[in-house]
mmCIF file of C-alpha atoms and ligand atoms in Angstrom:
data_model
loop_
_atom_site.group_PDB
_atom_site.id
_atom_site.type_symbol
_atom_site.label_atom_id
_atom_site.label_comp_id
_atom_site.label_asym_id
_atom_site.label_seq_id
_atom_site.Cartn_x
_atom_site.Cartn_y
_atom_site.Cartn_z
ATOM 1 C CA UNK A 1 6.431 28.606 35.274
ATOM 2 C CA UNK A 2 8.595 27.782 32.280
ATOM 3 C CA UNK A 3 6.764 27.988 28.944
ATOM 4 C CA UNK A 4 6.893 25.295 26.272
ATOM 5 C CA UNK A 5 8.494 27.827 23.910
ATOM 6 C CA UNK A 6 11.382 28.246 26.364
ATOM 7 C CA UNK A 7 12.300 24.554 26.193
ATOM 8 C CA UNK A 8 14.228 25.119 22.950
ATOM 9 C CA UNK A 9 12.922 21.912 21.405
ATOM 10 C CA UNK A 10 14.726 20.819 18.234
ATOM 11 C CA UNK A 11 13.519 17.277 17.648
ATOM 12 C CA UNK A 12 9.942 17.828 18.773
ATOM 13 C CA UNK A 13 7.473 20.524 17.854
ATOM 14 C CA UNK A 14 4.382 21.533 19.786
ATOM 15 C CA UNK A 15 1.310 23.425 18.627
ATOM 16 C CA UNK A 16 -1.459 24.050 21.148
ATOM 17 C CA UNK A 17 -4.881 25.335 20.115
ATOM 18 C CA UNK A 18 -7.345 27.470 22.037
ATOM 19 C CA UNK A 19 -9.153 24.375 23.344
ATOM 20 C CA UNK A 20 -6.041 23.088 25.106
ATOM 21 C CA UNK A 21 -5.286 20.351 22.587
ATOM 22 C CA UNK A 22 -1.536 20.096 21.955
ATOM 23 C CA UNK A 23 -0.158 18.440 18.842
ATOM 24 C CA UNK A 24 3.256 17.100 19.782
ATOM 25 C CA UNK A 25 5.221 16.036 16.703
ATOM 26 C CA UNK A 26 8.319 13.888 16.428
ATOM 27 C CA UNK A 27 10.307 16.022 14.054
ATOM 28 C CA UNK A 28 13.235 14.017 12.672
ATOM 29 C CA UNK A 29 11.572 12.472 9.642
ATOM 30 C CA UNK A 30 14.874 12.253 7.738
ATOM 31 C CA UNK A 31 15.974 9.737 10.418
ATOM 32 C CA UNK A 32 12.525 8.129 10.592
ATOM 33 C CA UNK A 33 12.098 9.827 13.981
ATOM 34 C CA UNK A 34 14.675 7.548 15.600
ATOM 35 C CA UNK A 35 15.119 8.444 19.259
ATOM 36 C CA UNK A 36 18.549 9.904 19.911
ATOM 37 C CA UNK A 37 19.577 10.979 23.406
ATOM 38 C CA UNK A 38 18.641 14.590 22.695
ATOM 39 C CA UNK A 39 15.085 13.695 21.674
ATOM 40 C CA UNK A 40 14.621 11.681 24.846
ATOM 41 C CA UNK A 41 15.773 14.669 26.930
ATOM 42 C CA UNK A 42 13.238 16.806 25.068
ATOM 43 C CA UNK A 43 10.490 14.295 25.852
ATOM 44 C CA UNK A 44 11.460 14.402 29.539
ATOM 45 C CA UNK A 45 11.396 18.215 29.580
ATOM 46 C CA UNK A 46 8.140 18.504 27.650
ATOM 47 C CA UNK A 47 6.158 15.886 29.541
ATOM 48 C CA UNK A 48 7.437 17.198 32.881
ATOM 49 C CA UNK A 49 6.079 20.628 32.001
ATOM 50 C CA UNK A 50 2.857 19.762 30.122
ATOM 51 C CA UNK A 51 0.763 18.619 33.120
ATOM 52 C CA UNK A 52 1.362 22.033 34.703
ATOM 53 C CA UNK A 53 0.120 23.974 31.676
ATOM 54 C CA UNK A 54 -3.388 24.556 30.344
ATOM 55 C CA UNK A 55 -3.020 21.627 27.936
ATOM 56 C CA UNK A 56 -5.977 19.261 28.382
ATOM 57 C CA UNK A 57 -5.064 16.525 25.908
ATOM 58 C CA UNK A 58 -2.165 15.661 23.623
ATOM 59 C CA UNK A 59 -2.040 14.157 20.164
ATOM 60 C CA UNK A 60 1.382 12.552 19.747
ATOM 61 C CA UNK A 61 2.174 12.346 16.034
ATOM 62 C CA UNK A 62 5.139 12.275 13.708
ATOM 63 C CA UNK A 63 6.427 14.133 10.690
ATOM 64 C CA UNK A 64 7.149 11.953 7.664
ATOM 65 C CA UNK A 65 5.718 8.577 6.803
ATOM 66 C CA UNK A 66 6.938 6.605 9.856
ATOM 67 C CA UNK A 67 5.943 7.205 13.462
ATOM 68 C CA UNK A 68 9.244 6.132 15.018
ATOM 69 C CA UNK A 69 12.116 3.775 14.123
ATOM 70 C CA UNK A 70 13.132 3.261 17.764
ATOM 71 C CA UNK A 71 16.553 3.722 19.283
ATOM 72 C CA UNK A 72 18.923 5.806 17.176
ATOM 73 C CA UNK A 73 21.105 2.880 16.165
ATOM 74 C CA UNK A 74 23.666 5.060 14.391
ATOM 75 C CA UNK A 75 24.201 7.234 17.461
ATOM 76 C CA UNK A 76 24.358 4.133 19.654
ATOM 77 C CA UNK A 77 26.967 2.612 17.351
ATOM 78 C CA UNK A 78 28.953 5.838 17.142
ATOM 79 C CA UNK A 79 28.947 6.495 20.885
ATOM 80 C CA UNK A 80 30.240 2.982 21.668
ATOM 81 C CA UNK A 81 28.599 3.225 25.095
ATOM 82 C CA UNK A 82 29.652 1.348 28.205
ATOM 83 C CA UNK A 83 27.057 -0.783 30.063
ATOM 84 C CA UNK A 84 26.736 1.927 32.715
ATOM 85 C CA UNK A 85 26.297 4.659 30.094
ATOM 86 C CA UNK A 86 23.551 2.766 28.309
ATOM 87 C CA UNK A 87 21.871 1.910 31.596
ATOM 88 C CA UNK A 88 21.649 5.644 32.276
ATOM 89 C CA UNK A 89 20.324 6.263 28.753
ATOM 90 C CA UNK A 90 17.583 3.721 29.449
ATOM 91 C CA UNK A 91 16.783 5.416 32.723
ATOM 92 C CA UNK A 92 16.170 8.661 30.817
ATOM 93 C CA UNK A 93 13.834 6.789 28.447
ATOM 94 C CA UNK A 94 11.989 5.514 31.512
ATOM 95 C CA UNK A 95 11.858 9.020 32.932
ATOM 96 C CA UNK A 96 10.307 10.342 29.712
ATOM 97 C CA UNK A 97 7.812 7.516 29.274
ATOM 98 C CA UNK A 98 6.821 7.494 32.944
ATOM 99 C CA UNK A 99 6.163 11.237 32.726
ATOM 100 C CA UNK A 100 3.848 10.468 29.828
ATOM 101 C CA UNK A 101 2.008 7.499 31.302
ATOM 102 C CA UNK A 102 1.690 8.883 34.834
ATOM 103 C CA UNK A 103 1.439 12.584 34.009
ATOM 104 C CA UNK A 104 -2.346 12.793 34.165
ATOM 105 C CA UNK A 105 -2.833 14.421 30.744
ATOM 106 C CA UNK A 106 -4.466 12.174 28.113
ATOM 107 C CA UNK A 107 -2.038 11.317 25.306
ATOM 108 C CA UNK A 108 -3.473 9.920 22.095
ATOM 109 C CA UNK A 109 -0.861 8.477 19.724
ATOM 110 C CA UNK A 110 -1.570 8.910 15.997
ATOM 111 C CA UNK A 111 0.440 6.112 14.382
ATOM 112 C CA UNK A 112 1.622 5.479 10.830
ATOM 113 C CA UNK A 113 4.308 3.431 9.146
ATOM 114 C CA UNK A 114 6.927 1.895 11.430
ATOM 115 C CA UNK A 115 6.182 1.764 15.143
ATOM 116 C CA UNK A 116 9.136 -0.401 16.006
ATOM 117 C CA UNK A 117 11.488 -1.101 18.879
ATOM 118 C CA UNK A 118 11.731 2.013 21.011
ATOM 119 C CA UNK A 119 9.036 3.530 18.789
ATOM 120 C CA UNK A 120 6.612 0.942 20.119
ATOM 121 C CA UNK A 121 7.854 1.658 23.640
ATOM 122 C CA UNK A 122 7.032 5.319 23.028
ATOM 123 C CA UNK A 123 3.611 4.514 21.568
ATOM 124 C CA UNK A 124 2.791 2.192 24.450
ATOM 125 C CA UNK A 125 3.396 5.058 26.896
ATOM 126 C CA UNK A 126 0.451 6.927 25.357
ATOM 127 C CA UNK A 127 -3.017 6.293 26.782
ATOM 128 C CA UNK A 128 -4.707 5.514 23.464
ATOM 129 C CA UNK A 129 -3.156 4.238 20.226
ATOM 130 C CA UNK A 130 -4.744 4.962 16.843
ATOM 131 C CA UNK A 131 -3.301 3.153 13.821
ATOM 132 C CA UNK A 132 -3.894 3.679 10.116
ATOM 133 C CA UNK A 133 -3.579 1.115 7.351
ATOM 134 C CA UNK A 134 0.143 1.892 6.871
ATOM 135 C CA UNK A 135 0.987 1.259 10.520
ATOM 136 C CA UNK A 136 3.023 -1.766 11.529
ATOM 137 C CA UNK A 137 4.404 -2.851 14.864
ATOM 138 C CA UNK A 138 7.553 -4.838 15.592
ATOM 139 C CA UNK A 139 10.296 -5.382 18.141
ATOM 140 C CA UNK A 140 13.389 -5.898 15.951
ATOM 141 C CA UNK A 141 15.725 -5.856 18.960
ATOM 142 C CA UNK A 142 16.506 -9.557 18.569
ATOM 143 C CA UNK A 143 17.683 -9.093 14.969
ATOM 144 C CA UNK A 144 19.841 -6.106 15.986
ATOM 145 C CA UNK A 145 21.482 -8.040 18.825
ATOM 146 C CA UNK A 146 19.823 -5.761 21.372
ATOM 147 C CA UNK A 147 17.228 -5.905 24.114
ATOM 148 C CA UNK A 148 14.391 -3.553 24.911
ATOM 149 C CA UNK A 149 15.404 -0.741 27.271
ATOM 150 C CA UNK A 150 12.517 1.717 27.163
ATOM 151 C CA UNK A 151 9.871 -0.129 29.107
ATOM 152 C CA UNK A 152 8.624 -2.688 26.583
ATOM 153 C CA UNK A 153 8.992 -5.495 29.103
ATOM 154 C CA UNK A 154 6.376 -3.647 31.125
ATOM 155 C CA UNK A 155 4.136 -1.816 28.655
ATOM 156 C CA UNK A 156 4.264 -3.937 25.510
ATOM 157 C CA UNK A 157 3.950 -7.109 27.584
ATOM 158 C CA UNK A 158 0.975 -5.449 29.251
ATOM 159 C CA UNK A 159 -0.646 -4.728 25.879
ATOM 160 C CA UNK A 160 -0.061 -8.023 24.095
ATOM 161 C CA UNK A 161 0.973 -10.492 26.817
ATOM 162 C CA UNK A 162 4.335 -12.082 27.558
ATOM 163 C CA UNK A 163 4.139 -14.886 24.981
ATOM 164 C CA UNK A 164 3.410 -12.549 22.040
ATOM 165 C CA UNK A 165 6.119 -10.139 23.090
ATOM 166 C CA UNK A 166 8.680 -12.926 23.305
ATOM 167 C CA UNK A 167 7.623 -14.166 19.858
ATOM 168 C CA UNK A 168 7.948 -10.626 18.432
ATOM 169 C CA UNK A 169 11.452 -10.291 19.841
ATOM 170 C CA UNK A 170 12.679 -13.749 18.945
ATOM 171 C CA UNK A 171 11.315 -13.954 15.418
ATOM 172 C CA UNK A 172 10.899 -10.334 14.329
ATOM 173 C CA UNK A 173 7.174 -10.897 13.809
ATOM 174 C CA UNK A 174 5.416 -7.831 12.425
ATOM 175 C CA UNK A 175 1.802 -7.026 13.298
ATOM 176 C CA UNK A 176 -0.445 -4.718 11.315
ATOM 177 C CA UNK A 177 -4.084 -4.054 10.483
ATOM 178 C CA UNK A 178 -6.827 -6.073 12.124
ATOM 179 C CA UNK A 179 -4.334 -8.491 13.618
ATOM 180 C CA UNK A 180 -2.554 -5.629 15.428
ATOM 181 C CA UNK A 181 -5.937 -4.519 16.722
ATOM 182 C CA UNK A 182 -6.919 -7.968 17.858
ATOM 183 C CA UNK A 183 -3.724 -8.505 19.875
ATOM 184 C CA UNK A 184 -4.090 -5.112 21.574
ATOM 185 C CA UNK A 185 -1.308 -3.079 19.957
ATOM 186 C CA UNK A 186 -3.807 -0.401 18.960
ATOM 187 C CA UNK A 187 -7.351 0.445 19.976
ATOM 188 C CA UNK A 188 -8.464 2.062 16.701
ATOM 189 C CA UNK A 189 -7.684 1.215 13.072
ATOM 190 C CA UNK A 190 -8.772 3.935 10.649
ATOM 191 C CA UNK A 191 -7.892 5.574 7.342
ATOM 192 C CA UNK A 192 -6.660 8.783 8.953
ATOM 193 C CA UNK A 193 -5.084 8.209 12.359
ATOM 194 C CA UNK A 194 -4.396 11.904 12.958
ATOM 195 C CA UNK A 195 -7.972 12.991 12.364
ATOM 196 C CA UNK A 196 -9.234 10.209 14.635
ATOM 197 C CA UNK A 197 -6.655 10.995 17.329
ATOM 198 C CA UNK A 198 -7.699 14.639 17.231
ATOM 199 C CA UNK A 199 -11.367 13.657 17.562
ATOM 200 C CA UNK A 200 -10.536 11.447 20.569
ATOM 201 C CA UNK A 201 -8.386 14.154 22.159
ATOM 202 C CA UNK A 202 -11.229 16.642 21.789
ATOM 203 C CA UNK A 203 -13.649 14.185 23.389
ATOM 204 C CA UNK A 204 -11.283 13.493 26.294
ATOM 205 C CA UNK A 205 -10.667 17.213 26.802
ATOM 206 C CA UNK A 206 -14.378 17.637 27.569
ATOM 207 C CA UNK A 207 -13.908 15.710 30.833
ATOM 208 C CA UNK A 208 -12.915 17.658 33.940
ATOM 209 C CA UNK A 209 -9.078 17.832 34.191
ATOM 210 C CA UNK A 210 -9.105 16.212 37.631
ATOM 211 C CA UNK A 211 -11.060 13.266 36.238
ATOM 212 C CA UNK A 212 -8.585 12.898 33.373
ATOM 213 C CA UNK A 213 -5.714 13.193 35.822
ATOM 214 C CA UNK A 214 -7.110 10.217 37.725
ATOM 215 C CA UNK A 215 -7.753 8.188 34.557
ATOM 216 C CA UNK A 216 -4.286 8.920 33.160
ATOM 217 C CA UNK A 217 -2.286 8.299 36.308
ATOM 218 C CA UNK A 218 -4.241 6.438 38.970
ATOM 219 C CA UNK A 219 -5.082 3.400 36.823
ATOM 220 C CA UNK A 220 -1.408 2.913 35.948
ATOM 221 C CA UNK A 221 -0.311 3.362 39.555
ATOM 222 C CA UNK A 222 -2.964 0.955 40.765
ATOM 223 C CA UNK A 223 -1.760 -1.720 38.365
ATOM 224 C CA UNK A 224 1.534 -1.618 40.277
ATOM 225 C CA UNK A 225 -0.140 -2.233 43.644
ATOM 226 C CA UNK A 226 -1.518 -5.229 45.435
ATOM 227 C CA UNK A 227 -5.290 -5.591 44.983
ATOM 228 C CA UNK A 228 -5.797 -4.567 48.592
ATOM 229 C CA UNK A 229 -3.734 -1.387 48.248
ATOM 230 C CA UNK A 230 -5.236 -0.615 44.820
ATOM 231 C CA UNK A 231 -8.751 -0.830 46.252
ATOM 232 C CA UNK A 232 -7.759 1.556 49.032
ATOM 233 C CA UNK A 233 -6.101 3.983 46.590
ATOM 234 C CA UNK A 234 -9.133 3.788 44.288
ATOM 235 C CA UNK A 235 -11.432 4.749 47.139
ATOM 236 C CA UNK A 236 -9.211 7.708 48.045
ATOM 237 C CA UNK A 237 -8.978 8.927 44.440
ATOM 238 C CA UNK A 238 -12.727 8.497 43.937
ATOM 239 C CA UNK A 239 -13.324 10.371 47.170
ATOM 240 C CA UNK A 240 -11.548 13.384 45.698
ATOM 241 C CA UNK A 241 -12.622 13.118 42.048
ATOM 242 C CA UNK A 242 -16.256 12.164 42.581
ATOM 243 C CA UNK A 243 -16.937 15.094 44.894
ATOM 244 C CA UNK A 244 -15.132 17.773 42.838
ATOM 245 C CA UNK A 245 -17.033 20.994 42.090
ATOM 246 C CA UNK A 246 -16.647 20.348 38.325
ATOM 247 C CA UNK A 247 -18.845 17.266 38.554
ATOM 248 C CA UNK A 248 -21.760 18.950 40.339
ATOM 249 C CA UNK A 249 -23.257 20.570 37.241
ATOM 250 C CA UNK A 250 -22.935 17.312 35.312
ATOM 251 C CA UNK A 251 -24.693 15.352 38.057
ATOM 252 C CA UNK A 252 -27.396 17.997 38.276
ATOM 253 C CA UNK A 253 -27.951 17.779 34.518
ATOM 254 C CA UNK A 254 -28.349 14.022 34.803
ATOM 255 C CA UNK A 255 -30.769 14.377 37.693
ATOM 256 C CA UNK A 256 -32.753 16.987 35.700
ATOM 257 C CA UNK A 257 -32.819 14.679 32.677
ATOM 258 C CA UNK A 258 -31.001 17.221 30.504
ATOM 259 C CA UNK A 259 -27.735 15.295 30.234
ATOM 260 C CA UNK A 260 -27.011 13.008 27.297
ATOM 261 C CA UNK A 261 -27.782 9.361 27.973
ATOM 262 C CA UNK A 262 -25.333 6.563 27.232
ATOM 263 C CA UNK A 263 -26.449 5.010 23.942
ATOM 264 C CA UNK A 264 -24.753 2.503 21.636
ATOM 265 C CA UNK A 265 -24.593 4.993 18.711
HETATM 266 C C1 LIG B 301 17.830 5.461 11.529
HETATM 267 C C2 LIG B 301 17.008 4.535 12.180
HETATM 268 C C3 LIG B 301 17.338 4.182 13.496
HETATM 269 C C4 LIG B 301 16.228 4.859 10.206
HETATM 270 N N1 LIG B 301 18.431 4.747 14.032
HETATM 271 N N2 LIG B 301 18.897 5.992 12.111
HETATM 272 N N3 LIG B 301 15.040 0.087 15.180
HETATM 273 C C5 LIG B 301 15.131 -0.627 14.042
HETATM 274 O O1 LIG B 301 15.736 -1.671 13.998
HETATM 275 C C6 LIG B 301 14.477 -0.019 12.846
HETATM 276 C C7 LIG B 301 15.537 0.539 11.926
HETATM 277 N N4 LIG B 301 14.966 1.265 10.786
HETATM 278 C C8 LIG B 301 14.393 0.628 9.731
HETATM 279 O O2 LIG B 301 14.193 -0.579 9.711
HETATM 280 C C9 LIG B 301 14.001 1.488 8.548
HETATM 281 O O3 LIG B 301 14.789 2.688 8.605
HETATM 282 C C10 LIG B 301 12.503 1.898 8.528
HETATM 283 C C11 LIG B 301 11.661 0.681 8.200
HETATM 284 C C12 LIG B 301 12.035 2.517 9.862
HETATM 285 C C13 LIG B 301 12.296 2.966 7.441
HETATM 286 O O4 LIG B 301 12.823 2.483 6.231
HETATM 287 P P1 LIG B 301 13.139 3.515 5.038
HETATM 288 O O5 LIG B 301 13.549 2.694 3.861
HETATM 289 O O6 LIG B 301 12.019 4.466 4.882
HETATM 290 O O7 LIG B 301 14.367 4.431 5.547
HETATM 291 P P2 LIG B 301 15.934 4.067 5.626
HETATM 292 O O8 LIG B 301 16.543 4.294 4.265
HETATM 293 O O9 LIG B 301 16.179 2.746 6.260
HETATM 294 O O10 LIG B 301 16.459 5.186 6.626
HETATM 295 C C14 LIG B 301 16.400 6.553 6.284
HETATM 296 C C15 LIG B 301 17.368 7.269 7.224
HETATM 297 O O11 LIG B 301 16.916 7.113 8.559
HETATM 298 C C16 LIG B 301 18.761 6.680 7.178
HETATM 299 O O12 LIG B 301 19.659 7.716 7.471
HETATM 300 P P3 LIG B 301 20.588 8.367 6.293
HETATM 301 O O13 LIG B 301 21.381 9.386 7.008
HETATM 302 O O14 LIG B 301 21.382 7.234 5.739
HETATM 303 O O15 LIG B 301 19.615 8.955 5.298
HETATM 304 C C17 LIG B 301 18.760 5.720 8.344
HETATM 305 O O16 LIG B 301 20.023 5.463 8.865
HETATM 306 C C18 LIG B 301 17.929 6.497 9.323
HETATM 307 N N5 LIG B 301 17.321 5.634 10.317
HETATM 308 N N6 LIG B 301 16.026 4.181 11.345
HETATM 309 C C19 LIG B 301 19.172 5.624 13.349
HETATM 310 N N7 LIG B 301 16.608 3.362 14.218
HETATM 311 C C20 LIG B 301 16.014 1.673 24.501
HETATM 312 S S1 LIG B 301 16.399 0.305 23.644
HETATM 313 C C21 LIG B 301 15.417 0.320 22.209
HETATM 314 C C22 LIG B 301 15.983 -0.643 21.206
HETATM 315 C C23 LIG B 301 15.422 -0.422 19.833
HETATM 316 O O17 LIG B 301 14.686 0.480 19.566
HETATM 317 S S2 LIG B 301 15.934 -1.584 18.691
HETATM 318 C C24 LIG B 301 15.022 -1.178 17.255
HETATM 319 C C25 LIG B 301 15.766 -0.203 16.399
#
């Protein structure tokens, strides 16, 4: 199998530790990590490969003070794309973000500064979002004379609801802090989003990989199904996951009263 090192990444960097936690960094801080076509191709390549490696959880972070400024507006302006060309660009964004959301490997986004436009589309493809006090969220597409093309109509609407998303796009409303938490843009608000994301990734990596695969793919797939089909698919997935060899020792420990109990603290 191809190794991550062989991907020749230029706009992303990846460091994996011995526990299978990979730190994936957006690495164009001088452009506020704006997503040019090359970066999107790198995301496709990386998140196609990652589920077939020993990586057990990902922290998605950024170099510099902003997580991601969205679509590379300068490239888009320079390329003067046709409708068909930009449609295909968007389809590559979807390819990348679908690989992330449906790939089965937990992705924890460590956010800071601007998480705007396509940057919010990227963040919303992660499974958990951790913000710090500098983090702010917006969809400035309306002001730029653009429309979302990287899945916001699906994922951001899913996080915050249709009415809030429309307001964000029409008026340029910016969310941060507790308000961003309360509308569902992030699940954690902390001083140090990277440290928290790492802690969460380490916790998730303790689960059996097959269980995480189900959590980080089946739930998303099931949201796309009718309730009847989702219930069927859930039963099939649970049939496989809940009888896996990796869970036997954990169930035995519970039965023997040696396993940790679920407590509020
Ligand atoms: C960029 C981009 C970009 C910065 N494309 N080059 N996204 C936006 O509308 C957000 C646009 N960016 C900003 O509002 C600001 O740059 C930030 C608030 C993120 C950061 O501000 P600041 O003062 O730290 O940086 P800056 O001086 O504005 O930018 C520094 C450099 O980054 C500068 O390049 P330089 O070569 O002149 O040094 C900027 O041009 C560059 N830069 N953001 C290209 N976005 C699939 S459809 C998705 C549609 C969207 O995502 S629309 C939302 C686009």
